[in-house]
Amino acid sequence: MTFAELGLNPAILSAITACGYTIPTPIQEQSIPLVLAGNDVIATAQTGTGKTAAFVLPALELLTKKSILPGKGPRILVLAPTRELAGQVMESARNYGRGIRPRCGTLLGGMPYREQLRLLSAPVDIIVATPGRLVDHIERGSIRLDRLEMLVLDEADRMLDMGFSEDINKIVDRTPTNRQTLMFTATMEGDIALLAEKMMREPKRVQLAVSTSSHALIEQRLHVTDNLNHKKELLDHLVRDVELTRAIIFSATKRDADELSRELSRNGFPAAALHGDMTQMARNKTIDRMRRGGIRLLVATDVAARGLDVNGVSHVINFDLPRFAEDYVHRIGRTGRAGATGVAISFASAGERNYLERIERFIGKKLPELQIDGLEPKTSIRKPVGRSSAPRKSGSGAPSTRFGKPGVGRDSQAKPWSKSAKPAGSAPRPPKVRHEPVIEYRSRRPQA
Ligand code: AMP
C-alpha cells in the first residue's frame, strides 16, 4: 500500500515524500484508514514503529477541512507523558504539516507560562501537552476544549504509570463527547482497558506484535553480572567496540546516570546523562549534542529517554534491567530504527533475575547469553551448554584506561581466569581482553 492509497491530502503526501518515506509502516497502514473513517482507535504499538505519523497524518487530514465551531481552542489535542515525546510529536506535526501550515504549539510542564499563554491567546489547531500543565491551563481558564475534534493519548500506559490518570480524567471531562479518541499504548495490561472503556466509543483495535515485527532488526544479548564493578568493567569493554558508534545506556536511577556518565567521561568517552532532574533546557541541549555527534554515550533513565528520537543509535545497553517488561521493549526500540540494525545488550545480576524472567515472558523468548573472556560472571542465572569463540574487535581509538577506580573492584580481586581465555598461571588480566567467546544457553521456556 502507498500513502496516496490511504487517501491523504496532496499537501500532506508531498510533505511525507519530503521526509523520505516511501511506504507506510504496518501501524500506519492499519490505523490511518480507521482514523480517517472517523473511528475511535486503540493501537498497541511501540516507539520506533512509526506510530507518531499514524495519528499525526489523519489529524492533519482533519485540519484540511474547516471547523464549523466558533472559538479559538484546539481542534486536535495530543497528550504525551514526557516533554521529550511531546516535543517530538510537535516536530512531526510541523514536518508532515508543512503544506497545510497548522497553527500549533506545546504546553509542557517546566516551561515558561508566558509563551504558552501567548499561544493560547489566538486560535490554534493542534496542541501537544503533558497532562499536568494542560490541567493547570484548564484551571486558570486559559484554554477551552469545546472545539476539540480529536483527542490522542500517546503512550497512554506510560501516562497511567506516571500517575496522570486523574489529570487525564479532568481533561477528558472538558472535551466534547462527540470527539474522536485515539489511544496508543505499549500494553493493554493494567488500567488501560478501563480507561479505554470510559473514554472511547466502540474503539477499533490495532495490534502489532511486540518483539518479532518491530524489533526484527535488533540483536538482543544478555551478560550475566556479579555486581556493580563487574557491570562497569563489562561496560568499559563494550564501549571500546568500534562498531558502537552511538549508544544509550540505561541506568535505574538518576544518581547512577550522573555517576556513570561522569566516570565514562573521565575515562575519555564522550558521555552525558539524561534524566528527569535536569532542566528542560539542559535535556534539549544534551539531546542536540547527541544528534550532532558530540556525545557518543548517553546514560539515561527510562522517563527521560521515553520517546527519544535520535537516529543512528547502534547500541542500547541496559546497565540495569528495567522493572517493567514494557520498558525493555521501549528501551531497545531506541536502536534498530527506521530500517537500521542495532544491538541491545542487557546486564543482569542475580538480584535482577525476576526482571529478566518478566522481560523474557513478555517478549516470548530467551535472551541469548554472551560472555567475554576474562570477564565471565562467577554467578550464573542459567546453565551454560556450550562455547564458541569470536575475535575481539579492537582499535576503537579509545584510551585504554579501565573503567572505574584503579585497584577497586574485580580487578583487585583474585579471579579464576577462564582456561579458554587465558593461559593457566598468568596472574593479572592483560590490558586488552580478547573478545568474545559466545555461550548460547539452552533455551528454557519462560514460566507462564
Ligand atoms: P515513531 O515510532 O513515531 O517514533 O517513528 C520512528 C521513526 O520512524 C521516526 O524517526 C520516523 O521519522 C520514522 N518513520 C515514520 N514513518 C515512516 C515511514 N513510513 N517510512 C520511513 N520512516 C518512517
Short mmCIF file of C-alpha atoms and ligand atoms in Angstrom, two decimals:
data_model
loop_
_atom_site.label_atom_id
_atom_site.label_comp_id
_atom_site.label_asym_id
_atom_site.label_seq_id
_atom_site.Cartn_x
_atom_site.Cartn_y
_atom_site.Cartn_z
CA MET A 1 0.00 0.00 0.00
CA THR A 2 1.17 3.55 -0.73
CA PHE A 3 0.50 6.74 1.21
CA ALA A 4 -1.56 8.01 -1.74
CA GLU A 5 -3.79 4.93 -1.48
CA LEU A 6 -4.53 5.89 2.12
CA GLY A 7 -6.39 8.87 0.69
CA LEU A 8 -4.34 11.64 2.25
CA ASN A 9 -4.39 15.22 1.02
CA PRO A 10 -1.76 16.02 -1.68
CA ALA A 11 -0.17 18.67 0.57
CA ILE A 12 0.36 16.02 3.23
CA LEU A 13 1.59 13.49 0.68
CA SER A 14 4.27 15.82 -0.60
CA ALA A 15 5.45 16.52 2.97
CA ILE A 16 5.72 12.76 3.57
CA THR A 17 7.73 12.38 0.39
CA ALA A 18 10.00 15.22 1.50
CA CYS A 19 10.59 13.26 4.74
CA GLY A 20 11.83 10.38 2.60
CA TYR A 21 9.03 7.97 3.48
CA THR A 22 8.04 5.76 0.59
CA ILE A 23 5.54 3.33 2.09
CA PRO A 24 3.51 3.37 5.29
CA THR A 25 4.75 1.26 8.20
CA PRO A 26 2.36 -1.52 9.34
CA ILE A 27 0.93 0.58 12.17
CA GLN A 28 0.28 3.44 9.72
CA GLU A 29 -1.25 1.13 7.15
CA GLN A 30 -3.62 -0.34 9.71
CA SER A 31 -4.52 2.73 11.74
CA ILE A 32 -4.79 5.56 9.23
CA PRO A 33 -7.80 4.21 7.28
CA LEU A 34 -9.66 3.53 10.55
CA VAL A 35 -8.96 7.02 11.85
CA LEU A 36 -9.86 8.67 8.54
CA ALA A 37 -13.18 6.81 8.65
CA GLY A 38 -13.91 8.53 11.96
CA ASN A 39 -13.41 5.58 14.32
CA ASP A 40 -12.02 5.68 17.81
CA VAL A 41 -8.86 3.60 17.63
CA ILE A 42 -6.78 1.92 20.28
CA ALA A 43 -3.42 0.82 18.94
CA THR A 44 -0.85 -1.32 20.70
CA ALA A 45 2.46 -0.20 19.27
CA GLN A 46 5.94 0.66 20.43
CA THR A 47 8.03 3.68 19.64
CA GLY A 48 10.05 3.07 16.53
CA THR A 49 7.12 1.63 14.61
CA GLY A 50 6.06 4.92 13.06
CA LYS A 51 3.17 5.37 15.49
CA THR A 52 3.52 9.16 15.61
CA ALA A 53 2.73 9.55 11.93
CA ALA A 54 -0.11 7.02 12.40
CA PHE A 55 -2.04 9.67 14.34
CA VAL A 56 -0.45 12.91 13.13
CA LEU A 57 -1.24 12.26 9.45
CA PRO A 58 -5.00 11.67 9.87
CA ALA A 59 -5.11 14.55 12.36
CA LEU A 60 -3.65 16.83 9.70
CA GLU A 61 -6.11 15.46 7.18
CA LEU A 62 -8.89 16.51 9.50
CA LEU A 63 -7.47 20.04 9.54
CA THR A 64 -7.77 20.31 5.77
CA LYS A 65 -11.50 20.73 6.38
CA LYS A 66 -12.68 23.93 8.05
CA SER A 67 -14.07 23.83 11.55
CA ILE A 68 -17.66 24.97 11.81
CA LEU A 69 -17.33 25.70 15.50
CA PRO A 70 -16.53 29.18 16.79
CA GLY A 71 -13.81 29.83 19.37
CA LYS A 72 -10.06 29.52 19.49
CA GLY A 73 -9.40 26.28 21.37
CA PRO A 74 -7.51 23.44 19.68
CA ARG A 75 -9.19 21.10 17.22
CA ILE A 76 -6.61 18.38 17.88
CA LEU A 77 -5.15 17.63 21.31
CA VAL A 78 -2.32 15.17 21.86
CA LEU A 79 -1.41 14.17 25.41
CA ALA A 80 2.05 12.72 25.92
CA PRO A 81 3.80 11.54 29.10
CA THR A 82 7.07 13.46 28.75
CA ARG A 83 8.27 16.74 27.39
CA GLU A 84 10.65 14.98 25.01
CA LEU A 85 7.94 12.87 23.50
CA ALA A 86 5.59 15.84 23.25
CA GLY A 87 8.35 17.84 21.57
CA GLN A 88 8.87 15.10 19.03
CA VAL A 89 5.15 14.84 18.27
CA MET A 90 5.09 18.59 17.67
CA GLU A 91 8.11 18.34 15.40
CA SER A 92 6.39 15.59 13.41
CA ALA A 93 3.22 17.68 13.12
CA ARG A 94 5.27 20.59 11.78
CA ASN A 95 7.18 18.36 9.36
CA TYR A 96 4.20 16.47 7.97
CA GLY A 97 2.04 19.59 8.11
CA ARG A 98 4.38 21.94 6.27
CA GLY A 99 2.00 22.01 3.30
CA ILE A 100 -1.07 22.93 5.33
CA ARG A 101 0.65 25.03 7.97
CA PRO A 102 -1.42 24.20 11.04
CA ARG A 103 -1.33 26.64 13.93
CA CYS A 104 0.25 24.56 16.66
CA GLY A 105 2.23 24.55 19.84
CA THR A 106 3.14 22.67 23.02
CA LEU A 107 2.02 23.09 26.61
CA LEU A 108 4.72 21.42 28.63
CA GLY A 109 5.47 21.29 32.33
CA GLY A 110 8.68 23.02 33.34
CA MET A 111 8.43 25.55 30.51
CA PRO A 112 7.53 29.24 30.97
CA TYR A 113 3.83 30.11 31.04
CA ARG A 114 4.24 33.37 29.15
CA GLU A 115 4.83 31.81 25.75
CA GLN A 116 2.08 29.25 26.35
CA LEU A 117 -0.43 31.98 27.22
CA ARG A 118 0.56 33.83 24.07
CA LEU A 119 -0.02 30.64 22.05
CA LEU A 120 -3.48 30.25 23.58
CA SER A 121 -4.47 33.86 23.04
CA ALA A 122 -5.04 33.18 19.32
CA PRO A 123 -6.91 30.38 17.52
CA VAL A 124 -4.88 27.16 17.47
CA ASP A 125 -5.28 23.90 15.57
CA ILE A 126 -3.02 21.40 17.33
CA ILE A 127 -1.89 21.36 20.94
CA VAL A 128 0.54 18.77 22.21
CA ALA A 129 0.64 18.77 26.01
CA THR A 130 1.82 16.96 29.07
CA PRO A 131 -1.26 16.32 31.25
CA GLY A 132 -0.22 18.26 34.36
CA ARG A 133 0.44 21.52 32.54
CA LEU A 134 -2.72 21.24 30.50
CA VAL A 135 -4.76 20.85 33.69
CA ASP A 136 -3.04 24.00 35.02
CA HIS A 137 -4.22 25.87 31.95
CA ILE A 138 -7.74 24.47 32.22
CA GLU A 139 -7.91 25.55 35.86
CA ARG A 140 -6.57 29.02 35.05
CA GLY A 141 -9.18 29.31 32.33
CA SER A 142 -6.54 29.94 29.70
CA ILE A 143 -7.66 27.09 27.43
CA ARG A 144 -11.06 25.81 26.35
CA LEU A 145 -11.53 22.41 24.76
CA ASP A 146 -15.07 22.78 23.47
CA ARG A 147 -13.91 23.00 19.85
CA LEU A 148 -11.94 19.75 20.12
CA GLU A 149 -12.48 17.21 17.37
CA MET A 150 -9.74 14.70 18.08
CA LEU A 151 -8.06 13.64 21.33
CA VAL A 152 -4.93 11.49 21.13
CA LEU A 153 -3.34 9.76 24.10
CA ASP A 154 0.19 8.87 23.13
CA GLU A 155 1.90 6.26 25.31
CA ALA A 156 -1.23 6.07 27.42
CA ASP A 157 0.16 3.21 29.52
CA ARG A 158 3.12 5.34 30.48
CA MET A 159 0.90 8.26 31.44
CA LEU A 160 -1.03 5.97 33.79
CA ASP A 161 2.23 4.58 35.21
CA MET A 162 3.32 8.13 35.89
CA GLY A 163 0.16 8.87 37.85
CA PHE A 164 -1.57 11.07 35.28
CA SER A 165 -4.87 9.19 35.49
CA GLU A 166 -6.68 11.93 37.44
CA ASP A 167 -5.36 14.66 35.15
CA ILE A 168 -6.46 12.73 32.07
CA ASN A 169 -9.96 12.38 33.51
CA LYS A 170 -10.13 16.11 34.22
CA ILE A 171 -9.06 16.86 30.67
CA VAL A 172 -11.47 14.40 29.07
CA ASP A 173 -14.33 15.91 31.11
CA ARG A 174 -13.73 19.24 29.37
CA THR A 175 -13.86 17.85 25.85
CA PRO A 176 -16.98 17.39 23.71
CA THR A 177 -18.44 13.89 23.93
CA ASN A 178 -18.64 13.61 20.14
CA ARG A 179 -14.86 13.92 19.78
CA GLN A 180 -12.80 11.18 18.12
CA THR A 181 -10.40 9.48 20.53
CA LEU A 182 -7.19 7.66 19.67
CA MET A 183 -5.09 5.79 22.16
CA PHE A 184 -1.56 4.50 21.61
CA THR A 185 -0.14 2.18 24.22
CA ALA A 186 2.62 -0.41 24.53
CA THR A 187 0.39 -2.70 26.53
CA MET A 188 -3.27 -3.32 27.21
CA GLU A 189 -2.48 -4.50 30.73
CA GLY A 190 -3.43 -2.74 33.96
CA ASP A 191 -5.83 0.17 33.93
CA ILE A 192 -5.56 0.85 30.21
CA ALA A 193 -8.60 -1.22 29.33
CA LEU A 194 -10.65 0.61 31.98
CA LEU A 195 -9.53 3.98 30.70
CA ALA A 196 -10.38 2.99 27.14
CA GLU A 197 -13.79 1.76 28.16
CA LYS A 198 -14.51 5.02 29.93
CA MET A 199 -13.43 7.39 27.22
CA MET A 200 -13.79 5.61 23.88
CA ARG A 201 -16.77 4.68 21.75
CA GLU A 202 -16.60 1.22 20.20
CA PRO A 203 -12.90 1.56 19.56
CA LYS A 204 -11.29 -0.41 16.75
CA ARG A 205 -8.23 -2.33 17.86
CA VAL A 206 -4.92 -2.28 16.03
CA GLN A 207 -2.28 -4.55 17.44
CA LEU A 208 1.29 -5.06 16.37
CA ALA A 209 3.37 -7.94 17.64
CA VAL A 210 5.72 -6.61 20.27
CA SER A 211 9.07 -8.20 19.64
CA THR A 212 9.02 -10.06 16.40
CA SER A 213 7.90 -7.48 13.90
CA SER A 214 9.05 -4.22 15.43
CA HIS A 215 12.39 -5.45 16.71
CA ALA A 216 13.39 -7.83 13.98
CA LEU A 217 16.47 -5.75 13.22
CA ILE A 218 17.73 -5.61 16.77
CA GLU A 219 20.17 -8.21 18.00
CA GLN A 220 19.49 -8.82 21.68
CA ARG A 221 22.13 -10.13 24.07
CA LEU A 222 22.46 -10.80 27.75
CA HIS A 223 25.51 -10.59 30.02
CA VAL A 224 25.15 -12.07 33.47
CA THR A 225 26.92 -9.87 36.01
CA ASP A 226 28.12 -10.39 39.56
CA ASN A 227 27.99 -6.88 40.96
CA LEU A 228 28.31 -3.20 40.14
CA ASN A 229 32.02 -3.35 39.43
CA HIS A 230 31.54 -6.25 37.07
CA LYS A 231 28.90 -4.24 35.21
CA LYS A 232 31.28 -1.30 34.96
CA GLU A 233 34.06 -3.49 33.61
CA LEU A 234 31.79 -5.01 31.02
CA LEU A 235 30.58 -1.58 30.03
CA ASP A 236 34.13 -0.37 29.71
CA HIS A 237 34.85 -3.30 27.44
CA LEU A 238 31.76 -2.82 25.31
CA VAL A 239 32.16 0.91 24.74
CA ARG A 240 35.55 0.25 23.17
CA ASP A 241 33.91 -1.67 20.36
CA VAL A 242 34.42 0.26 17.10
CA GLU A 243 31.01 -0.82 15.95
CA LEU A 244 29.44 1.01 18.85
CA THR A 245 29.06 4.38 17.18
CA ARG A 246 26.34 5.80 19.38
CA ALA A 247 24.80 4.21 22.44
CA ILE A 248 22.13 4.82 25.01
CA ILE A 249 22.96 3.26 28.36
CA PHE A 250 20.03 2.83 30.71
CA SER A 251 20.50 3.05 34.45
CA ALA A 252 17.94 2.53 37.18
CA THR A 253 18.37 5.85 38.95
CA LYS A 254 19.15 9.46 38.15
CA ARG A 255 22.13 9.34 40.50
CA ASP A 256 23.58 6.33 38.71
CA ALA A 257 23.05 8.04 35.37
CA ASP A 258 25.06 11.05 36.57
CA GLU A 259 27.75 8.93 38.15
CA LEU A 260 28.17 6.60 35.19
CA SER A 261 28.31 9.41 32.66
CA ARG A 262 30.94 11.18 34.78
CA GLU A 263 33.03 8.01 35.02
CA LEU A 264 32.76 7.38 31.31
CA SER A 265 33.76 10.96 30.52
CA ARG A 266 36.67 10.73 32.94
CA ASN A 267 37.84 7.67 31.06
CA GLY A 268 37.84 9.54 27.78
CA PHE A 269 34.47 8.53 26.30
CA PRO A 270 32.26 11.45 25.26
CA ALA A 271 29.26 10.83 27.51
CA ALA A 272 26.40 12.70 29.14
CA ALA A 273 23.46 11.96 31.40
CA LEU A 274 19.79 12.47 30.61
CA HIS A 275 17.29 12.31 33.44
CA GLY A 276 14.26 13.96 34.93
CA ASP A 277 16.15 16.14 37.42
CA MET A 278 17.71 18.10 34.58
CA THR A 279 16.03 21.27 33.36
CA GLN A 280 14.26 21.04 30.04
CA MET A 281 16.89 23.28 28.53
CA ALA A 282 19.72 21.03 29.71
CA ARG A 283 17.92 17.96 28.38
CA ASN A 284 17.32 19.54 24.99
CA LYS A 285 20.95 20.63 24.83
CA THR A 286 22.14 17.10 25.62
CA ILE A 287 19.84 15.52 23.02
CA ASP A 288 21.03 18.06 20.45
CA ARG A 289 24.67 17.30 21.23
CA MET A 290 23.95 13.61 20.79
CA ARG A 291 22.21 14.25 17.47
CA ARG A 292 25.15 16.32 16.25
CA GLY A 293 27.63 13.63 17.29
CA GLY A 294 29.24 15.45 20.24
CA ILE A 295 28.17 12.68 22.59
CA ARG A 296 28.75 9.04 21.84
CA LEU A 297 27.29 7.64 25.05
CA LEU A 298 24.08 8.84 26.64
CA VAL A 299 23.34 7.49 30.11
CA ALA A 300 19.61 7.80 30.63
CA THR A 301 16.74 6.86 32.88
CA ASP A 302 13.53 5.47 31.41
CA VAL A 303 11.38 8.54 31.85
CA ALA A 304 13.88 10.90 30.26
CA ALA A 305 14.53 8.62 27.31
CA ARG A 306 10.90 7.88 26.61
CA GLY A 307 10.17 8.78 23.02
CA LEU A 308 13.73 9.97 22.46
CA ASP A 309 14.23 10.02 18.72
CA VAL A 310 17.90 10.04 17.85
CA ASN A 311 18.88 8.33 14.66
CA GLY A 312 21.92 6.13 14.31
CA VAL A 313 21.89 4.63 17.80
CA SER A 314 23.96 1.49 17.18
CA HIS A 315 23.66 0.07 20.70
CA VAL A 316 21.32 0.15 23.65
CA ILE A 317 22.92 -1.08 26.86
CA ASN A 318 20.73 -1.94 29.81
CA PHE A 319 23.22 -1.32 32.60
CA ASP A 320 20.31 -2.10 34.90
CA LEU A 321 17.33 -4.09 33.76
CA PRO A 322 14.02 -2.25 33.80
CA ARG A 323 11.41 -3.26 36.35
CA PHE A 324 8.68 -3.33 33.75
CA ALA A 325 8.95 -5.57 30.73
CA GLU A 326 7.33 -2.93 28.53
CA ASP A 327 10.19 -0.58 29.33
CA TYR A 328 12.61 -3.14 27.96
CA VAL A 329 10.82 -3.04 24.65
CA HIS A 330 10.75 0.76 24.69
CA ARG A 331 14.42 0.92 25.54
CA ILE A 332 15.65 -1.40 22.85
CA GLY A 333 13.42 0.41 20.36
CA ARG A 334 15.89 3.35 20.57
CA THR A 335 18.11 1.34 18.23
CA GLY A 336 17.24 -0.53 15.05
CA ARG A 337 15.03 2.38 13.97
CA ALA A 338 13.63 3.02 10.53
CA GLY A 339 15.22 0.02 8.87
CA ALA A 340 18.67 0.21 10.51
CA THR A 341 20.12 -2.66 12.51
CA GLY A 342 21.00 -2.36 16.16
CA VAL A 343 22.34 -4.22 19.16
CA ALA A 344 20.63 -4.31 22.54
CA ILE A 345 22.78 -5.59 25.40
CA SER A 346 21.39 -6.24 28.86
CA PHE A 347 23.29 -6.77 32.09
CA ALA A 348 21.56 -8.91 34.68
CA SER A 349 22.75 -9.70 38.18
CA ALA A 350 21.20 -12.38 40.36
CA GLY A 351 19.05 -9.73 42.03
CA GLU A 352 17.52 -8.84 38.67
CA ARG A 353 16.52 -12.39 37.79
CA ASN A 354 12.84 -11.61 38.31
CA TYR A 355 13.01 -8.67 35.95
CA LEU A 356 14.80 -10.82 33.38
CA GLU A 357 12.15 -13.50 33.60
CA ARG A 358 9.40 -10.92 33.23
CA ILE A 359 11.07 -9.48 30.15
CA GLU A 360 11.56 -12.89 28.58
CA ARG A 361 7.95 -13.81 29.21
CA PHE A 362 6.83 -10.53 27.68
CA ILE A 363 8.92 -10.79 24.53
CA GLY A 364 8.27 -14.51 24.30
CA LYS A 365 11.88 -15.63 24.03
CA LYS A 366 15.06 -16.14 25.99
CA LEU A 367 17.82 -13.56 25.59
CA PRO A 368 20.93 -15.30 24.28
CA GLU A 369 23.72 -15.01 26.83
CA LEU A 370 27.24 -13.98 25.94
CA GLN A 371 30.44 -13.96 27.91
CA ILE A 372 33.67 -12.08 27.42
CA ASP A 373 37.00 -13.72 28.12
CA GLY A 374 38.33 -12.54 31.43
CA LEU A 375 35.02 -11.01 32.36
CA GLU A 376 32.96 -14.13 32.89
CA PRO A 377 30.46 -13.97 35.72
CA LYS A 378 31.14 -16.03 38.81
CA THR A 379 27.47 -16.38 39.40
CA SER A 380 25.06 -17.82 36.90
CA ILE A 381 21.44 -17.19 36.16
CA ARG A 382 21.15 -20.10 33.76
CA LYS A 383 23.35 -23.07 32.98
CA PRO A 384 25.75 -22.86 30.00
CA VAL A 385 25.72 -25.65 27.45
CA GLY A 386 28.48 -24.70 25.02
CA ARG A 387 31.04 -22.15 23.96
CA SER A 388 32.45 -20.79 20.74
CA SER A 389 34.98 -18.05 20.06
CA ALA A 390 34.96 -14.91 18.00
CA PRO A 391 37.78 -12.41 17.71
CA ARG A 392 37.50 -9.21 19.62
CA LYS A 393 37.03 -6.08 17.65
CA SER A 394 39.72 -3.61 18.53
CA GLY A 395 41.06 -0.24 17.55
CA SER A 396 38.26 1.93 18.85
CA GLY A 397 40.81 4.66 19.39
CA ALA A 398 39.52 4.98 22.92
CA PRO A 399 42.01 5.25 25.75
CA SER A 400 42.97 2.01 27.42
CA THR A 401 42.21 3.17 30.96
CA ARG A 402 39.93 0.73 32.64
CA PHE A 403 36.56 1.84 33.76
CA GLY A 404 36.20 2.60 37.48
CA LYS A 405 38.75 3.37 40.12
CA PRO A 406 42.10 1.62 39.82
CA GLY A 407 42.63 -1.08 42.38
CA VAL A 408 38.98 -1.24 43.26
CA GLY A 409 36.55 -3.98 42.41
CA ARG A 410 37.05 -7.12 40.40
CA ASP A 411 40.43 -6.13 39.03
CA SER A 412 41.83 -6.15 42.50
CA GLN A 413 40.27 -9.47 43.42
CA ALA A 414 41.86 -12.86 42.81
CA LYS A 415 39.90 -14.04 39.82
CA PRO A 416 39.75 -17.57 38.49
CA TRP A 417 40.57 -16.86 34.83
CA SER A 418 38.82 -18.83 32.23
CA LYS A 419 41.15 -21.53 30.84
CA SER A 420 39.89 -20.98 27.34
CA ALA A 421 40.51 -17.29 27.56
CA LYS A 422 43.88 -17.14 29.14
CA PRO A 423 46.88 -19.45 29.60
CA ALA A 424 46.97 -21.07 33.04
CA GLY A 425 49.17 -19.40 35.58
CA SER A 426 49.06 -15.87 34.20
CA ALA A 427 48.07 -13.68 37.07
CA PRO A 428 46.79 -10.21 36.11
CA ARG A 429 44.39 -9.70 33.27
CA PRO A 430 46.05 -8.19 30.19
CA PRO A 431 45.06 -4.59 29.47
CA LYS A 432 43.13 -5.66 26.37
CA VAL A 433 40.94 -8.67 26.87
CA ARG A 434 40.05 -10.88 23.96
CA HIS A 435 36.56 -10.80 22.66
CA GLU A 436 34.14 -12.85 22.77
CA PRO A 437 33.52 -16.49 23.47
CA VAL A 438 29.85 -16.82 22.98
CA ILE A 439 27.73 -19.02 25.10
CA GLU A 440 24.29 -19.88 23.94
CA TYR A 441 22.28 -21.22 26.79
CA ARG A 442 19.79 -23.97 26.43
CA SER A 443 16.53 -22.29 25.79
CA ARG A 444 14.24 -22.85 28.74
CA ARG A 445 10.63 -21.97 28.18
CA PRO A 446 9.74 -18.85 30.15
CA GLN A 447 7.47 -19.68 33.04
CA ALA A 448 3.84 -18.88 32.41
P1 AMP B 1 7.91 6.67 15.86
O1 AMP B 1 7.55 5.24 16.14
O2 AMP B 1 6.74 7.51 15.57
O3 AMP B 1 8.78 7.22 16.98
O4 AMP B 1 8.80 6.70 14.50
C1 AMP B 1 10.06 6.08 14.41
C2 AMP B 1 10.89 6.62 13.29
O5 AMP B 1 10.39 6.15 12.03
C3 AMP B 1 10.92 8.14 13.19
O6 AMP B 1 12.26 8.53 13.04
C4 AMP B 1 10.12 8.46 11.95
O7 AMP B 1 10.62 9.61 11.31
C5 AMP B 1 10.31 7.23 11.09
N1 AMP B 1 9.17 6.91 10.21
C6 AMP B 1 7.84 7.02 10.49
N2 AMP B 1 7.09 6.60 9.46
C7 AMP B 1 7.94 6.19 8.49
C8 AMP B 1 7.75 5.62 7.17
N3 AMP B 1 6.55 5.38 6.67
N4 AMP B 1 8.86 5.32 6.46
C9 AMP B 1 10.09 5.55 7.00
N5 AMP B 1 10.33 6.07 8.22
C10 AMP B 1 9.27 6.38 8.97
#
